[in-house]
Tab-separated table of C-alpha atoms in Angstrom:
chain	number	residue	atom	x	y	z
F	1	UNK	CA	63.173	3.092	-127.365
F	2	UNK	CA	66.859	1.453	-126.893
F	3	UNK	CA	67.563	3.832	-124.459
F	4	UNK	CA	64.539	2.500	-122.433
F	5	UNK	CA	65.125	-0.856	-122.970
F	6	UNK	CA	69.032	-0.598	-122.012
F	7	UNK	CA	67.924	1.183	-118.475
F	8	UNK	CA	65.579	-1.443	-117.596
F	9	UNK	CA	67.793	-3.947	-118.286
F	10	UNK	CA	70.260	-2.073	-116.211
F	11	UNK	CA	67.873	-1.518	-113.254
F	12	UNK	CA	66.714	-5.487	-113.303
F	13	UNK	CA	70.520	-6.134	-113.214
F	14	UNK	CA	71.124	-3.767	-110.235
F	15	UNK	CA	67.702	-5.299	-108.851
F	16	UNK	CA	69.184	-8.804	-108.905
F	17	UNK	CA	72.381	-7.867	-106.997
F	18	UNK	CA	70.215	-6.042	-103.969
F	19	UNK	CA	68.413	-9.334	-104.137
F	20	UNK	CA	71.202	-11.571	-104.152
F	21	UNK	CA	72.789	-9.305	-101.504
F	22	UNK	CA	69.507	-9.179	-99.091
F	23	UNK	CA	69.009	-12.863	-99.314
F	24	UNK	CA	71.840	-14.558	-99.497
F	25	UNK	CA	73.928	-14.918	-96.418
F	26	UNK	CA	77.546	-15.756	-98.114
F	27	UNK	CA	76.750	-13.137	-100.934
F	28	UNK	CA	76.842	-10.587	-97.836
F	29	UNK	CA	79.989	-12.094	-96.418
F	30	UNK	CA	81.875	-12.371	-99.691
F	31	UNK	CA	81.088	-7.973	-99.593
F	32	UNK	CA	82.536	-7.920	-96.370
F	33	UNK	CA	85.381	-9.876	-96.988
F	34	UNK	CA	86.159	-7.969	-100.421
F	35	UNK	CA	85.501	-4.405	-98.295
F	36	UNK	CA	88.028	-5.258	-95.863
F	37	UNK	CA	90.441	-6.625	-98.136
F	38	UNK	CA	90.358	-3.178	-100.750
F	39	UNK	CA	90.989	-1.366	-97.589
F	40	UNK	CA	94.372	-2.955	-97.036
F	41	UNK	CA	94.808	-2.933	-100.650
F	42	UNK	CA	94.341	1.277	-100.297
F	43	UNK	CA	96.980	0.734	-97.222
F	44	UNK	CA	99.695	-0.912	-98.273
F	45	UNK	CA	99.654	0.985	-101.344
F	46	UNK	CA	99.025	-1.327	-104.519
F	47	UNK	CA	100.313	-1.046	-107.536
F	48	UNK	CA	97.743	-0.878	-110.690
F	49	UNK	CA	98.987	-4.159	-111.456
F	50	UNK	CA	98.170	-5.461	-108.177
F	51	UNK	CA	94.420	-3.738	-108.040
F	52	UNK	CA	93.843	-5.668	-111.359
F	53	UNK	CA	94.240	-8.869	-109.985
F	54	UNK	CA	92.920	-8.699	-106.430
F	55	UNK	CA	89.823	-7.021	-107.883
F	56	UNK	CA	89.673	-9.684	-110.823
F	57	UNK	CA	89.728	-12.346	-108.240
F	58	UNK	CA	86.836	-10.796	-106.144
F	59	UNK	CA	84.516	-9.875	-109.283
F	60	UNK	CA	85.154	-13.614	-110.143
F	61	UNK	CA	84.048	-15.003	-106.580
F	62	UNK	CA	81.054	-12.297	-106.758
F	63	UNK	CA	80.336	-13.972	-110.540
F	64	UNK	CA	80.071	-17.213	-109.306
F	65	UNK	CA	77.978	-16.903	-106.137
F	66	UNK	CA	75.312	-14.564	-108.659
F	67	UNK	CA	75.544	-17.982	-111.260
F	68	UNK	CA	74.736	-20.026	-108.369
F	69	UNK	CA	72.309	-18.352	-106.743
F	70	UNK	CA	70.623	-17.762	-109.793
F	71	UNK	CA	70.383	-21.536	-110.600
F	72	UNK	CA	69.452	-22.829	-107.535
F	73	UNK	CA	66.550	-20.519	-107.638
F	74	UNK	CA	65.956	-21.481	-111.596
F	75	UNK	CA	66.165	-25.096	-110.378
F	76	UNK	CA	63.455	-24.776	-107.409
F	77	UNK	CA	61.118	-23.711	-110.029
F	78	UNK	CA	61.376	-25.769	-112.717
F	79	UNK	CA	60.814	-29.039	-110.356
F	80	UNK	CA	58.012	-29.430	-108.135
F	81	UNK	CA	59.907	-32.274	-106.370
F	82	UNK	CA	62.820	-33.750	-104.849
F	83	UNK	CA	65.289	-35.631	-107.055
F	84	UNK	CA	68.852	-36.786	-106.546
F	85	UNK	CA	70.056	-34.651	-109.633
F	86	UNK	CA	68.797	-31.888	-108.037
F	87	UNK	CA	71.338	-31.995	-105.358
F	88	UNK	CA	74.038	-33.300	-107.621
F	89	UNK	CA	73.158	-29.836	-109.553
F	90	UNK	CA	73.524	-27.775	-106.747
F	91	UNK	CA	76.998	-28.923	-105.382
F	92	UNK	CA	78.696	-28.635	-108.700
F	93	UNK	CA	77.449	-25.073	-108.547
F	94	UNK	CA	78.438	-24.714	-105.169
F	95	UNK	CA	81.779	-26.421	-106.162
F	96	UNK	CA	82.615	-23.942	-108.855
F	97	UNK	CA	82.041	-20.806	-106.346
F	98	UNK	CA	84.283	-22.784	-104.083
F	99	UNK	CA	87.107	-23.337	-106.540
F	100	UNK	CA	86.818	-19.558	-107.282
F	101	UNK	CA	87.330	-18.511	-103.700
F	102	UNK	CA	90.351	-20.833	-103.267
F	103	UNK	CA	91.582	-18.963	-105.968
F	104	UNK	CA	90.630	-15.243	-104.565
F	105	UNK	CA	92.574	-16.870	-101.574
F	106	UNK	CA	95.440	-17.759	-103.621
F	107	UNK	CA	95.799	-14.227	-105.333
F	108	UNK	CA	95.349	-12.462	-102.050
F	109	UNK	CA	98.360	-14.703	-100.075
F	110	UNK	CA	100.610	-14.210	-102.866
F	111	UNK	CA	99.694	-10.219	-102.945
F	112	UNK	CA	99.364	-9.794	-99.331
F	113	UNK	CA	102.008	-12.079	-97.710
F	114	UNK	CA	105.167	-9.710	-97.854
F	115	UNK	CA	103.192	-6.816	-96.362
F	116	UNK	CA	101.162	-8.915	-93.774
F	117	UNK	CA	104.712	-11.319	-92.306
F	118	UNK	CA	106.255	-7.930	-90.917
F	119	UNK	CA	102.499	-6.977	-89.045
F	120	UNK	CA	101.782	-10.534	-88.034
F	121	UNK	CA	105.808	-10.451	-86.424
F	122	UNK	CA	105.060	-6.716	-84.588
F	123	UNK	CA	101.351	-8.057	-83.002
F	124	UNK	CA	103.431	-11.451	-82.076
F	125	UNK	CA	106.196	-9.342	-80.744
F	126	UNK	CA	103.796	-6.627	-79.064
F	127	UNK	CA	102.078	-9.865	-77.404
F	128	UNK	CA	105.449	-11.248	-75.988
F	129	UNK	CA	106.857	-7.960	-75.022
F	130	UNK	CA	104.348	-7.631	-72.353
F	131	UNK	CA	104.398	-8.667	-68.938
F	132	UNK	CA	103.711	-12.622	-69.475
F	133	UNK	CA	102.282	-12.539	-65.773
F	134	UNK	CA	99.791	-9.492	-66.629
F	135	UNK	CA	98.670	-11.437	-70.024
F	136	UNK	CA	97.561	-14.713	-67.778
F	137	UNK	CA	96.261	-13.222	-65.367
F	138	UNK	CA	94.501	-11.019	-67.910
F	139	UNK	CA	93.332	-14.425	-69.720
F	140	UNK	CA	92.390	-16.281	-66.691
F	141	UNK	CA	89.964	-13.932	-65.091
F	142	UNK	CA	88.715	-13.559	-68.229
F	143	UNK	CA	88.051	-17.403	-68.484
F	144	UNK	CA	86.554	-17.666	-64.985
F	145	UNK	CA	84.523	-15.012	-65.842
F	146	UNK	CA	82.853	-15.959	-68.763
F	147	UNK	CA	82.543	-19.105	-67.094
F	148	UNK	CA	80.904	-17.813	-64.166
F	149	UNK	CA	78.537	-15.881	-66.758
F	150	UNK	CA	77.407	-18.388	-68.128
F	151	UNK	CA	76.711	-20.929	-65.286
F	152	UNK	CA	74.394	-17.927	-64.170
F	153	UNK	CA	72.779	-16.724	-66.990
F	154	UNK	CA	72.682	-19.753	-69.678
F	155	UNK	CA	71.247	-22.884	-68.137
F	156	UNK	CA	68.683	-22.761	-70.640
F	157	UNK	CA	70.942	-22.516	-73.744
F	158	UNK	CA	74.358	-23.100	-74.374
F	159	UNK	CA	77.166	-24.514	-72.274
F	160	UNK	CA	80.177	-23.382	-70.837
F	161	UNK	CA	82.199	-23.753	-73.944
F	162	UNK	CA	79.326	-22.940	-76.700
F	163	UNK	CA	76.987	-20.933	-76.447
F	164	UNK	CA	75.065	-18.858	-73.474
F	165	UNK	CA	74.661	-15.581	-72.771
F	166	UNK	CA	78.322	-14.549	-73.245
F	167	UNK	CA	80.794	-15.471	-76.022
F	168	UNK	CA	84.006	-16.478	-74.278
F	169	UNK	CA	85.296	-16.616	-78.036
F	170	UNK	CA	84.538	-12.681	-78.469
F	171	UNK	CA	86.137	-11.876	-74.746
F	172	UNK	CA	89.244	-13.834	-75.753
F	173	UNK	CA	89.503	-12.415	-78.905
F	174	UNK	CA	88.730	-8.382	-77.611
F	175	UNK	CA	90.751	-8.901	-74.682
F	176	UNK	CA	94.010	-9.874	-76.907
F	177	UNK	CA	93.444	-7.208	-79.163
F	178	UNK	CA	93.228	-4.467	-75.939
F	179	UNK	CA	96.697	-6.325	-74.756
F	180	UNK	CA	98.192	-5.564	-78.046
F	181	UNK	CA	96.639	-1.984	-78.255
F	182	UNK	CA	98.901	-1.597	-75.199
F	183	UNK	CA	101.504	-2.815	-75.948
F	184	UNK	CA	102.094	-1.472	-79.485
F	185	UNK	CA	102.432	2.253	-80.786
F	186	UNK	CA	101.640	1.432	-84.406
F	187	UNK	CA	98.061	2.412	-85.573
F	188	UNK	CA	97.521	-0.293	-88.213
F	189	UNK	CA	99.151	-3.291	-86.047
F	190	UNK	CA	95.938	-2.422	-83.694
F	191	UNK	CA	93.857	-1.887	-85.483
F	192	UNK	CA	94.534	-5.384	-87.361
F	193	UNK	CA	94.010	-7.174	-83.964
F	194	UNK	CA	90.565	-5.197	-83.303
F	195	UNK	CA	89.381	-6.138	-86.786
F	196	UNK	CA	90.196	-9.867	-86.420
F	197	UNK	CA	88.708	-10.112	-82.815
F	198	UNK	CA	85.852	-8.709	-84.602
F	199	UNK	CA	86.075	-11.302	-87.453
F	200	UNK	CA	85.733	-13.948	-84.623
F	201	UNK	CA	82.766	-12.327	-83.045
F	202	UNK	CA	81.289	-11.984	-86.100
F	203	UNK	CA	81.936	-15.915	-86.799
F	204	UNK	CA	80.024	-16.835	-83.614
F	205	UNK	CA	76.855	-14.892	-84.540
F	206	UNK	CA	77.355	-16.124	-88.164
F	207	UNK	CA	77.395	-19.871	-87.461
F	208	UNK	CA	74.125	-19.160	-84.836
F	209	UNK	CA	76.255	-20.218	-82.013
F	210	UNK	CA	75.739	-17.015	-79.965
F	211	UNK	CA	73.391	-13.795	-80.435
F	212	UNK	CA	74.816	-10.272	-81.528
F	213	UNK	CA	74.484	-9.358	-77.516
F	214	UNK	CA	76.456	-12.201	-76.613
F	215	UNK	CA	79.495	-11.176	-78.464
F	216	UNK	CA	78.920	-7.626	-77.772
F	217	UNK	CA	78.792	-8.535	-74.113
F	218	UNK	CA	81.647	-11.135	-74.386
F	219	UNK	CA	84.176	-8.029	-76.128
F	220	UNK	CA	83.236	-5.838	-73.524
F	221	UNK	CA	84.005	-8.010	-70.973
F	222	UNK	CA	87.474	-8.880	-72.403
F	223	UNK	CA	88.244	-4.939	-72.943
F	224	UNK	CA	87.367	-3.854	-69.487
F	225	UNK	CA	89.495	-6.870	-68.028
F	226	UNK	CA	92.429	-6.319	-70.397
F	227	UNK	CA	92.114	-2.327	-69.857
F	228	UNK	CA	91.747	-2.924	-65.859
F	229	UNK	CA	94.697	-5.243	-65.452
F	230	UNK	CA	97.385	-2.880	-68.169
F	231	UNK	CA	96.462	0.075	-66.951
F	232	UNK	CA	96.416	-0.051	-63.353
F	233	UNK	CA	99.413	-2.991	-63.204
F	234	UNK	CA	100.900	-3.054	-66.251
């Protein structure tokens, strides 16, 4: 009869996480964040030590969002209507899931900083290395393009700078990340830059600002520019 009653208990817990995880927008970005960041933990080879505290700080962020959730829910429940407290209630809770990423953030600059200065310096050096004429021209057709995208195909959303069909933020971001893929013969430096334009695309769709075929459109566009103008000039 214990048995029972410790796998139900188990399968409501595992219930509430899927839950948490299907509803909750930042409780599906603080997974993505933590999957990325174990990844370059598994890279740059961490010690035990060093797995204890990054994962420490990411179960603790993951705790916190759970506790909030779960009382902002308890609290919609409980009162039928609107009161100040209410709201007081929820920041705090909000607060404390805040202070706990600052400190996720704090453990992962102190663990990742010596590993990530020499990969920041290569893609900064990659970047400069290049033809500085090939890079703006690169960047400005890009520009004029997105611009010219958008005056055609978003006049009824969006403007040149936010918004619209394409995401001049995603062609930026894809279009530096093909420069440095050409410019660079080390595997994890590119791949960085790919995941952070990503990141950014991913940031545009996030905060409702463009579509998932606006950034896909907008990266494509700033690959095929950057791979046009480095491989036939460059």
């Amino acid at each position: 009869m214990k048995k029972r009653s410790f796998l139900k208990s188990f399968n409501n817990a595992a219930n509430g996480l899927v839950h948490s995880f299907k509803s909750e927008k930042n409780m599906r970005i603080h997974f993505a964040v933590a999957g990325i960041v174990l990844i370059f933990a598994l890279i740059f080879e961490f010690s035990k030590l060093e797995f204890i505290a990054l994962t420490g700080a990411i179960v603790l962020v993951l705790f916190a969002e759970l506790i909030n959730t779960a009382l902002e829910y308890a609290v919609d429940a409980s009162v039928g209507e609107f009161h100040p407290l209410i709201r007081i209630c929820k920041d705090i809770s909000a607060g404390a899931v805040l202070l706990t990423a600052f400190y996720a953030a704090f453990v992962g600059y102190l663990l990742f900083y010596d590993r990530l200065v020499p990969l920041g310096n290569n893609v900064l050096g990659a970047i400069h290395q290049s033809p500085i004429h090939l890079t703006f021209i690169a960047f400005s057709l890009t520009v004029m393009l997105v611009i010219a995208l958008k005056s055609k195909y978003s006049k009824s959303r969006g403007s040149y700078f936010q918004g619209g069909t394409v995401s001049g933020h995603a062609a930026v971001s894809f279009l530096l990340a093909t420069i440095v893929s050409f410019n660079s013969d080390s595997l994890l430096v590119i791949s960085l830059a790919y995941i952070l334009a990503i990141l950014v695309a991913e940031s545009r769709v996030e905060g409702k600002i463009h579509k998932p075929m606006d950034v896909f459109y907008g990266g494509l566009l700033g690959i095929i520019i950057g791979i046009i103008i480095f491989r036939l000039f460059g």
